PDB file of C-alpha atoms in Angstrom:
ATOM      1  CA  MET R   1     -26.347-141.791 -62.504  1.00  0.00           C
ATOM      2  CA  SER R   2     -29.514-142.274 -60.635  1.00  0.00           C
ATOM      3  CA  THR R   3     -28.534-141.807 -56.711  1.00  0.00           C
ATOM      4  CA  GLY R   4     -31.170-144.248 -55.237  1.00  0.00           C
ATOM      5  CA  CYS R   5     -32.832-146.420 -57.964  1.00  0.00           C
ATOM      6  CA  LEU R   6     -30.595-148.799 -59.487  1.00  0.00           C
ATOM      7  CA  ARG R   7     -32.222-152.073 -58.785  1.00  0.00           C
ATOM      8  CA  GLY R   8     -35.030-153.371 -61.272  1.00  0.00           C
ATOM      9  CA  GLU R   9     -38.330-151.620 -61.556  1.00  0.00           C
ATOM     10  CA  GLY R  10     -36.853-148.524 -59.857  1.00  0.00           C
ATOM     11  CA  LEU R  11     -36.550-150.318 -56.357  1.00  0.00           C
ATOM     12  CA  PRO R  12     -33.926-148.480 -54.207  1.00  0.00           C
ATOM     13  CA  ALA R  13     -30.508-149.372 -53.987  1.00  0.00           C
ATOM     14  CA  PRO R  14     -29.007-150.626 -50.508  1.00  0.00           C
ATOM     15  CA  THR R  15     -28.829-147.515 -48.310  1.00  0.00           C
ATOM     16  CA  VAL R  16     -25.686-148.984 -46.496  1.00  0.00           C
ATOM     17  CA  ILE R  17     -22.876-150.976 -48.525  1.00  0.00           C
ATOM     18  CA  SER R  18     -19.984-152.436 -46.989  1.00  0.00           C
ATOM     19  CA  ILE R  19     -16.486-153.381 -48.718  1.00  0.00           C
ATOM     20  CA  ASP R  20     -13.988-155.489 -47.172  1.00  0.00           C
ATOM     21  CA  GLY R  21     -10.789-156.776 -48.122  1.00  0.00           C
ATOM     22  CA  PRO R  22      -6.782-157.155 -47.484  1.00  0.00           C
ATOM     23  CA  VAL R  23      -4.679-154.269 -47.703  1.00  0.00           C
ATOM     24  CA  ALA R  24      -4.084-152.800 -51.290  1.00  0.00           C
ATOM     25  CA  ALA R  25      -7.084-154.911 -52.532  1.00  0.00           C
ATOM     26  CA  GLY R  26      -8.641-151.767 -53.981  1.00  0.00           C
ATOM     27  CA  LYS R  27     -11.229-151.141 -51.185  1.00  0.00           C
ATOM     28  CA  THR R  28     -10.961-147.453 -51.051  1.00  0.00           C
ATOM     29  CA  ALA R  29     -10.637-146.583 -54.782  1.00  0.00           C
ATOM     30  CA  VAL R  30     -13.787-148.658 -55.586  1.00  0.00           C
ATOM     31  CA  GLY R  31     -15.705-147.248 -52.584  1.00  0.00           C
ATOM     32  CA  ARG R  32     -14.813-143.847 -53.919  1.00  0.00           C
ATOM     33  CA  LEU R  33     -16.095-144.213 -57.164  1.00  0.00           C
ATOM     34  CA  LEU R  34     -19.067-146.372 -56.230  1.00  0.00           C
ATOM     35  CA  SER R  35     -20.033-143.685 -53.647  1.00  0.00           C
ATOM     36  CA  ARG R  36     -19.905-140.820 -56.217  1.00  0.00           C
ATOM     37  CA  ARG R  37     -21.707-143.030 -58.703  1.00  0.00           C
ATOM     38  CA  LEU R  38     -24.588-143.613 -56.271  1.00  0.00           C
ATOM     39  CA  GLY R  39     -24.508-140.055 -54.541  1.00  0.00           C
ATOM     40  CA  TYR R  40     -23.497-141.900 -51.104  1.00  0.00           C
ATOM     41  CA  ARG R  41     -21.007-140.675 -48.113  1.00  0.00           C
ATOM     42  CA  LEU R  42     -17.827-142.579 -48.435  1.00  0.00           C
ATOM     43  CA  ILE R  43     -16.324-143.699 -44.869  1.00  0.00           C
ATOM     44  CA  ASP R  44     -12.582-145.410 -45.188  1.00  0.00           C
ATOM     45  CA  THR R  45     -12.598-147.026 -41.502  1.00  0.00           C
ATOM     46  CA  GLY R  46      -8.581-147.806 -42.047  1.00  0.00           C
ATOM     47  CA  SER R  47      -8.368-143.886 -42.149  1.00  0.00           C
ATOM     48  CA  MET R  48      -9.724-143.763 -38.667  1.00  0.00           C
ATOM     49  CA  TYR R  49      -7.184-146.359 -37.459  1.00  0.00           C
ATOM     50  CA  ARG R  50      -4.286-144.922 -39.167  1.00  0.00           C
ATOM     51  CA  ALA R  51      -5.472-141.303 -37.782  1.00  0.00           C
ATOM     52  CA  VAL R  52      -5.271-143.023 -34.284  1.00  0.00           C
ATOM     53  CA  ALA R  53      -2.022-144.745 -35.183  1.00  0.00           C
ATOM     54  CA  TRP R  54      -0.375-141.244 -36.460  1.00  0.00           C
ATOM     55  CA  LEU R  55      -1.429-139.562 -33.011  1.00  0.00           C
ATOM     56  CA  ALA R  56       0.133-142.558 -31.147  1.00  0.00           C
ATOM     57  CA  LEU R  57       3.349-142.022 -32.797  1.00  0.00           C
ATOM     58  CA  GLU R  58       3.350-138.332 -32.323  1.00  0.00           C
ATOM     59  CA  ARG R  59       2.565-138.414 -28.709  1.00  0.00           C
ATOM     60  CA  ARG R  60       5.269-141.495 -28.364  1.00  0.00           C
ATOM     61  CA  ILE R  61       2.976-144.010 -27.118  1.00  0.00           C
ATOM     62  CA  ASP R  62       4.278-147.508 -27.398  1.00  0.00           C
ATOM     63  CA  PRO R  63       2.111-149.631 -29.618  1.00  0.00           C
ATOM     64  CA  SER R  64       2.414-152.541 -27.133  1.00  0.00           C
ATOM     65  CA  ASP R  65       0.586-150.147 -24.572  1.00  0.00           C
ATOM     66  CA  GLU R  66      -3.079-151.232 -25.143  1.00  0.00           C
ATOM     67  CA  ASP R  67      -4.271-149.285 -22.110  1.00  0.00           C
ATOM     68  CA  ALA R  68      -2.731-146.131 -23.361  1.00  0.00           C
ATOM     69  CA  LEU R  69      -4.082-146.707 -26.947  1.00  0.00           C
ATOM     70  CA  LYS R  70      -7.718-147.457 -25.707  1.00  0.00           C
ATOM     71  CA  ARG R  71      -7.880-144.191 -23.889  1.00  0.00           C
ATOM     72  CA  LEU R  72      -6.397-142.074 -26.810  1.00  0.00           C
ATOM     73  CA  ALA R  73      -9.137-143.503 -29.093  1.00  0.00           C
ATOM     74  CA  GLU R  74     -11.792-143.106 -26.565  1.00  0.00           C
ATOM     75  CA  LEU R  75     -11.003-139.530 -25.851  1.00  0.00           C
ATOM     76  CA  THR R  76      -9.873-138.260 -29.257  1.00  0.00           C
ATOM     77  CA  PRO R  77     -12.639-138.774 -32.008  1.00  0.00           C
ATOM     78  CA  VAL R  78     -11.766-139.115 -35.716  1.00  0.00           C
ATOM     79  CA  ASP R  79     -13.675-136.764 -38.023  1.00  0.00           C
ATOM     80  CA  ILE R  80     -14.071-137.630 -41.592  1.00  0.00           C
ATOM     81  CA  THR R  81     -15.666-135.211 -44.114  1.00  0.00           C
ATOM     82  CA  GLN R  82     -15.587-134.492 -47.729  1.00  0.00           C
ATOM     83  CA  ARG R  83     -13.751-131.445 -49.210  1.00  0.00           C
ATOM     84  CA  ASP R  84     -13.696-130.710 -52.680  1.00  0.00           C
ATOM     85  CA  GLY R  85     -14.237-134.448 -53.711  1.00  0.00           C
ATOM     86  CA  ARG R  86     -11.617-135.609 -51.531  1.00  0.00           C
ATOM     87  CA  GLU R  87     -11.798-137.488 -47.898  1.00  0.00           C
ATOM     88  CA  VAL R  88     -10.386-135.128 -45.015  1.00  0.00           C
ATOM     89  CA  VAL R  89      -9.210-136.775 -41.773  1.00  0.00           C
ATOM     90  CA  ILE R  90      -9.111-134.851 -38.582  1.00  0.00           C
ATOM     91  CA  ILE R  91      -7.812-135.790 -35.251  1.00  0.00           C
ATOM     92  CA  ALA R  92      -7.028-133.705 -32.349  1.00  0.00           C
ATOM     93  CA  GLY R  93      -7.960-130.773 -34.639  1.00  0.00           C
ATOM     94  CA  GLU R  94      -5.463-131.548 -37.118  1.00  0.00           C
ATOM     95  CA  ASP R  95      -5.984-132.485 -40.724  1.00  0.00           C
ATOM     96  CA  VAL R  96      -3.828-135.509 -41.085  1.00  0.00           C
ATOM     97  CA  SER R  97      -5.172-136.574 -44.391  1.00  0.00           C
ATOM     98  CA  ASP R  98      -1.874-136.407 -46.024  1.00  0.00           C
ATOM     99  CA  ARG R  99       0.147-138.228 -43.177  1.00  0.00           C
ATOM    100  CA  LEU R 100      -1.757-141.356 -42.997  1.00  0.00           C
ATOM    101  CA  ARG R 101       0.412-143.505 -45.756  1.00  0.00           C
ATOM    102  CA  THR R 102       3.887-143.063 -44.528  1.00  0.00           C
ATOM    103  CA  PRO R 103       5.960-146.031 -43.557  1.00  0.00           C
ATOM    104  CA  GLU R 104       6.075-145.283 -39.719  1.00  0.00           C
ATOM    105  CA  VAL R 105       2.337-145.307 -39.789  1.00  0.00           C
ATOM    106  CA  GLU R 106       2.296-148.420 -42.053  1.00  0.00           C
ATOM    107  CA  GLN R 107       4.410-150.303 -39.419  1.00  0.00           C
ATOM    108  CA  VAL R 108       2.017-149.735 -36.566  1.00  0.00           C
ATOM    109  CA  VAL R 109      -1.402-149.490 -37.798  1.00  0.00           C
ATOM    110  CA  SER R 110      -2.058-153.176 -37.634  1.00  0.00           C
ATOM    111  CA  LEU R 111      -0.563-153.139 -33.856  1.00  0.00           C
ATOM    112  CA  VAL R 112      -3.053-150.343 -33.090  1.00  0.00           C
ATOM    113  CA  ALA R 113      -6.117-151.657 -34.771  1.00  0.00           C
ATOM    114  CA  ARG R 114      -5.569-155.194 -33.146  1.00  0.00           C
ATOM    115  CA  VAL R 115      -6.166-153.757 -29.455  1.00  0.00           C
ATOM    116  CA  PRO R 116      -9.916-154.322 -28.558  1.00  0.00           C
ATOM    117  CA  GLY R 117     -10.366-151.046 -26.780  1.00  0.00           C
ATOM    118  CA  VAL R 118      -9.351-149.052 -29.753  1.00  0.00           C
ATOM    119  CA  ARG R 119     -11.633-151.119 -31.842  1.00  0.00           C
ATOM    120  CA  LYS R 120     -14.611-150.775 -29.664  1.00  0.00           C
ATOM    121  CA  ALA R 121     -14.127-147.039 -29.738  1.00  0.00           C
ATOM    122  CA  LEU R 122     -13.966-146.707 -33.080  1.00  0.00           C
ATOM    123  CA  VAL R 123     -16.656-149.091 -34.071  1.00  0.00           C
ATOM    124  CA  GLU R 124     -19.012-146.994 -31.891  1.00  0.00           C
ATOM    125  CA  GLN R 125     -18.368-144.256 -34.219  1.00  0.00           C
ATOM    126  CA  GLN R 126     -18.334-146.219 -37.347  1.00  0.00           C
ATOM    127  CA  ARG R 127     -22.039-147.240 -36.285  1.00  0.00           C
ATOM    128  CA  ARG R 128     -23.008-143.719 -35.465  1.00  0.00           C
ATOM    129  CA  ILE R 129     -21.961-142.563 -38.958  1.00  0.00           C
ATOM    130  CA  ALA R 130     -23.588-145.388 -40.836  1.00  0.00           C
ATOM    131  CA  ALA R 131     -27.023-144.778 -39.073  1.00  0.00           C
ATOM    132  CA  GLY R 132     -27.745-142.041 -41.274  1.00  0.00           C
ATOM    133  CA  GLY R 133     -27.709-144.001 -44.392  1.00  0.00           C
ATOM    134  CA  ARG R 134     -26.709-143.603 -48.117  1.00  0.00           C
ATOM    135  CA  ILE R 135     -23.154-144.654 -47.375  1.00  0.00           C
ATOM    136  CA  VAL R 136     -20.318-146.883 -48.458  1.00  0.00           C
ATOM    137  CA  MET R 137     -17.888-148.043 -45.464  1.00  0.00           C
ATOM    138  CA  VAL R 138     -14.838-149.716 -46.336  1.00  0.00           C
ATOM    139  CA  GLY R 139     -12.608-151.588 -43.967  1.00  0.00           C
ATOM    140  CA  ARG R 140     -11.769-155.255 -42.962  1.00  0.00           C
ATOM    141  CA  ASP R 141     -14.563-156.028 -40.600  1.00  0.00           C
ATOM    142  CA  ILE R 142     -17.537-154.066 -41.853  1.00  0.00           C
ATOM    143  CA  GLY R 143     -19.888-156.558 -43.213  1.00  0.00           C
ATOM    144  CA  THR R 144     -18.692-159.219 -40.172  1.00  0.00           C
ATOM    145  CA  VAL R 145     -18.796-156.759 -37.043  1.00  0.00           C
ATOM    146  CA  VAL R 146     -19.367-153.153 -37.752  1.00  0.00           C
ATOM    147  CA  LEU R 147     -22.520-153.249 -40.351  1.00  0.00           C
ATOM    148  CA  PRO R 148     -23.630-156.799 -40.063  1.00  0.00           C
ATOM    149  CA  ASP R 149     -26.992-155.889 -41.583  1.00  0.00           C
ATOM    150  CA  ALA R 150     -25.546-153.934 -44.316  1.00  0.00           C
ATOM    151  CA  GLY R 151     -27.838-154.141 -47.282  1.00  0.00           C
ATOM    152  CA  LEU R 152     -24.997-155.270 -49.818  1.00  0.00           C
ATOM    153  CA  LYS R 153     -21.617-156.769 -48.496  1.00  0.00           C
ATOM    154  CA  LEU R 154     -18.624-156.850 -50.663  1.00  0.00           C
ATOM    155  CA  PHE R 155     -15.235-158.572 -50.144  1.00  0.00           C
ATOM    156  CA  LEU R 156     -12.563-157.535 -52.745  1.00  0.00           C
ATOM    157  CA  LEU R 157      -9.772-160.032 -53.567  1.00  0.00           C
ATOM    158  CA  ALA R 158      -6.278-159.669 -55.489  1.00  0.00           C
ATOM    159  CA  SER R 159      -3.040-161.723 -55.403  1.00  0.00           C
ATOM    160  CA  PRO R 160      -0.279-160.576 -53.133  1.00  0.00           C
ATOM    161  CA  GLY R 161       1.888-159.658 -55.919  1.00  0.00           C
ATOM    162  CA  GLU R 162      -0.937-157.579 -57.334  1.00  0.00           C
ATOM    163  CA  ARG R 163      -1.496-155.674 -54.127  1.00  0.00           C
ATOM    164  CA  ALA R 164       2.312-154.939 -53.467  1.00  0.00           C
ATOM    165  CA  ARG R 165       2.483-153.662 -57.066  1.00  0.00           C
ATOM    166  CA  ARG R 166      -0.498-151.288 -56.395  1.00  0.00           C
ATOM    167  CA  ARG R 167       0.620-149.906 -52.886  1.00  0.00           C
ATOM    168  CA  TYR R 168       4.377-149.634 -54.191  1.00  0.00           C
ATOM    169  CA  LEU R 169       3.116-147.211 -57.323  1.00  0.00           C
ATOM    170  CA  GLU R 170       0.833-145.313 -54.404  1.00  0.00           C
ATOM    171  CA  LEU R 171       3.653-144.749 -52.285  1.00  0.00           C
ATOM    172  CA  GLU R 172       6.012-144.005 -55.117  1.00  0.00           C
ATOM    173  CA  GLN R 173       3.671-141.355 -56.586  1.00  0.00           C
ATOM    174  CA  SER R 174       3.498-139.819 -53.201  1.00  0.00           C
ATOM    175  CA  GLY R 175       7.080-139.216 -53.254  1.00  0.00           C
ATOM    176  CA  GLN R 176       8.361-141.883 -51.272  1.00  0.00           C
ATOM    177  CA  GLN R 177      11.439-144.072 -51.715  1.00  0.00           C
ATOM    178  CA  VAL R 178      10.309-147.546 -51.448  1.00  0.00           C
ATOM    179  CA  ASN R 179      11.549-150.910 -52.338  1.00  0.00           C
ATOM    180  CA  GLN R 180       9.113-153.302 -53.892  1.00  0.00           C
ATOM    181  CA  GLN R 181      10.164-156.375 -52.142  1.00  0.00           C
ATOM    182  CA  LYS R 182       9.624-154.686 -48.802  1.00  0.00           C
ATOM    183  CA  VAL R 183       6.464-153.511 -49.874  1.00  0.00           C
ATOM    184  CA  LEU R 184       5.481-157.121 -50.642  1.00  0.00           C
ATOM    185  CA  ASP R 185       6.893-158.284 -47.067  1.00  0.00           C
ATOM    186  CA  ASP R 186       5.341-155.736 -45.135  1.00  0.00           C
ATOM    187  CA  LEU R 187       1.837-156.282 -46.967  1.00  0.00           C
ATOM    188  CA  LEU R 188       2.174-160.119 -46.068  1.00  0.00           C
ATOM    189  CA  ALA R 189       3.011-159.299 -42.367  1.00  0.00           C
ATOM    190  CA  ARG R 190       0.134-156.884 -42.271  1.00  0.00           C
ATOM    191  CA  ASP R 191      -2.283-159.705 -43.831  1.00  0.00           C
ATOM    192  CA  LYS R 192      -0.881-162.193 -40.825  1.00  0.00           C
ATOM    193  CA  LEU R 193      -1.637-159.758 -38.451  1.00  0.00           C
ATOM    194  CA  ASP R 194      -4.998-158.630 -39.617  1.00  0.00           C
ATOM    195  CA  SER R 195      -6.282-162.420 -40.272  1.00  0.00           C
ATOM    196  CA  GLU R 196      -4.990-163.671 -37.034  1.00  0.00           C
ATOM    197  CA  ARG R 197      -5.933-161.022 -34.467  1.00  0.00           C
ATOM    198  CA  ALA R 198      -8.321-162.262 -31.545  1.00  0.00           C
ATOM    199  CA  ASP R 199     -10.502-159.576 -32.036  1.00  0.00           C
ATOM    200  CA  SER R 200     -12.493-159.020 -35.504  1.00  0.00           C
ATOM    201  CA  PRO R 201      -9.906-161.006 -37.811  1.00  0.00           C
ATOM    202  CA  LEU R 202     -10.042-160.257 -41.521  1.00  0.00           C
ATOM    203  CA  ARG R 203     -12.335-162.854 -43.025  1.00  0.00           C
ATOM    204  CA  PRO R 204     -15.542-162.292 -45.383  1.00  0.00           C
ATOM    205  CA  ALA R 205     -18.907-162.268 -44.016  1.00  0.00           C
ATOM    206  CA  GLU R 206     -20.901-165.462 -44.914  1.00  0.00           C
ATOM    207  CA  ASP R 207     -23.330-163.408 -47.060  1.00  0.00           C
ATOM    208  CA  ALA R 208     -20.598-161.395 -48.539  1.00  0.00           C
ATOM    209  CA  LEU R 209     -20.256-160.996 -52.419  1.00  0.00           C
ATOM    210  CA  LYS R 210     -16.557-161.680 -53.169  1.00  0.00           C
ATOM    211  CA  LEU R 211     -14.941-160.008 -56.266  1.00  0.00           C
ATOM    212  CA  ASP R 212     -11.300-160.761 -57.622  1.00  0.00           C
ATOM    213  CA  THR R 213      -9.964-157.634 -58.801  1.00  0.00           C
ATOM    214  CA  ASP R 214      -6.627-158.978 -60.264  1.00  0.00           C
ATOM    215  CA  ASP R 215      -7.527-158.308 -63.929  1.00  0.00           C
ATOM    216  CA  LEU R 216     -10.128-155.734 -63.663  1.00  0.00           C
ATOM    217  CA  SER R 217      -9.720-152.133 -63.960  1.00  0.00           C
ATOM    218  CA  LEU R 218     -11.221-149.739 -61.311  1.00  0.00           C
ATOM    219  CA  GLU R 219     -14.102-148.873 -63.577  1.00  0.00           C
ATOM    220  CA  ARG R 220     -14.880-152.489 -64.527  1.00  0.00           C
ATOM    221  CA  VAL R 221     -15.114-153.346 -60.735  1.00  0.00           C
ATOM    222  CA  VAL R 222     -17.462-150.759 -59.993  1.00  0.00           C
ATOM    223  CA  ALA R 223     -19.664-151.578 -63.024  1.00  0.00           C
ATOM    224  CA  ARG R 224     -19.851-155.224 -61.837  1.00  0.00           C
ATOM    225  CA  ILE R 225     -20.944-153.886 -58.507  1.00  0.00           C
ATOM    226  CA  LEU R 226     -23.705-151.617 -60.080  1.00  0.00           C
ATOM    227  CA  ALA R 227     -24.826-154.321 -62.167  1.00  0.00           C
ATOM    228  CA  LEU R 228     -25.294-156.770 -59.254  1.00  0.00           C
ATOM    229  CA  ILE R 229     -27.072-153.878 -57.464  1.00  0.00           C
ATOM    230  CA  ARG R 230     -29.560-153.428 -60.590  1.00  0.00           C
ATOM    231  CA  GLU R 231     -30.125-157.475 -60.511  1.00  0.00           C
ATOM    232  CA  ASP R 232     -30.576-157.952 -57.064  1.00  0.00           C
TER     233      ASP R 232
END
């Protein structure tokens, strides 16, 4: 598929696309496939917060110690690259790509992400990355805070039950022993933290296009987005 001429009459596609939404709404999967179809780079900003949370756990930093978390984020940049078609996340010289979805990281990532100093440090990195264009950036405040001038803003939705089912299957497939009710409870707690935090709460940008993914396959969601780009 064409990498830059998907809009009508050969006009270029938006060079910066933001995808926001709650946990397990399908943002990363949609962003990954969409970026491949467009020939763009994918940045999952959630991985950056997870990487900081993982390192905080490794260094036994208390999730309530905002000053220590701020210093950690400022002094330890997160590098995201693509290798063999997959996202590789490196922090403090370590490839932590396969360590970011553990229950331990899940329990603290929202606590880490709500720290203003952490968000400021990572937002600066995210904006530098996006400055090169041809990027799909996924997160919870991309269209509202990180990239308010993104050419296309999307906000993905799904019911809590469907999101819990997706996360349960994801964790199960990674070999983790999980309880589906606990996955749902953790997801709802994460929603509450994300939506009620004082700094950059989870909410759609005023000009974001909302897509309910409950009854749609990954392919159909991406097809709808590509159709929107063509028609714009």
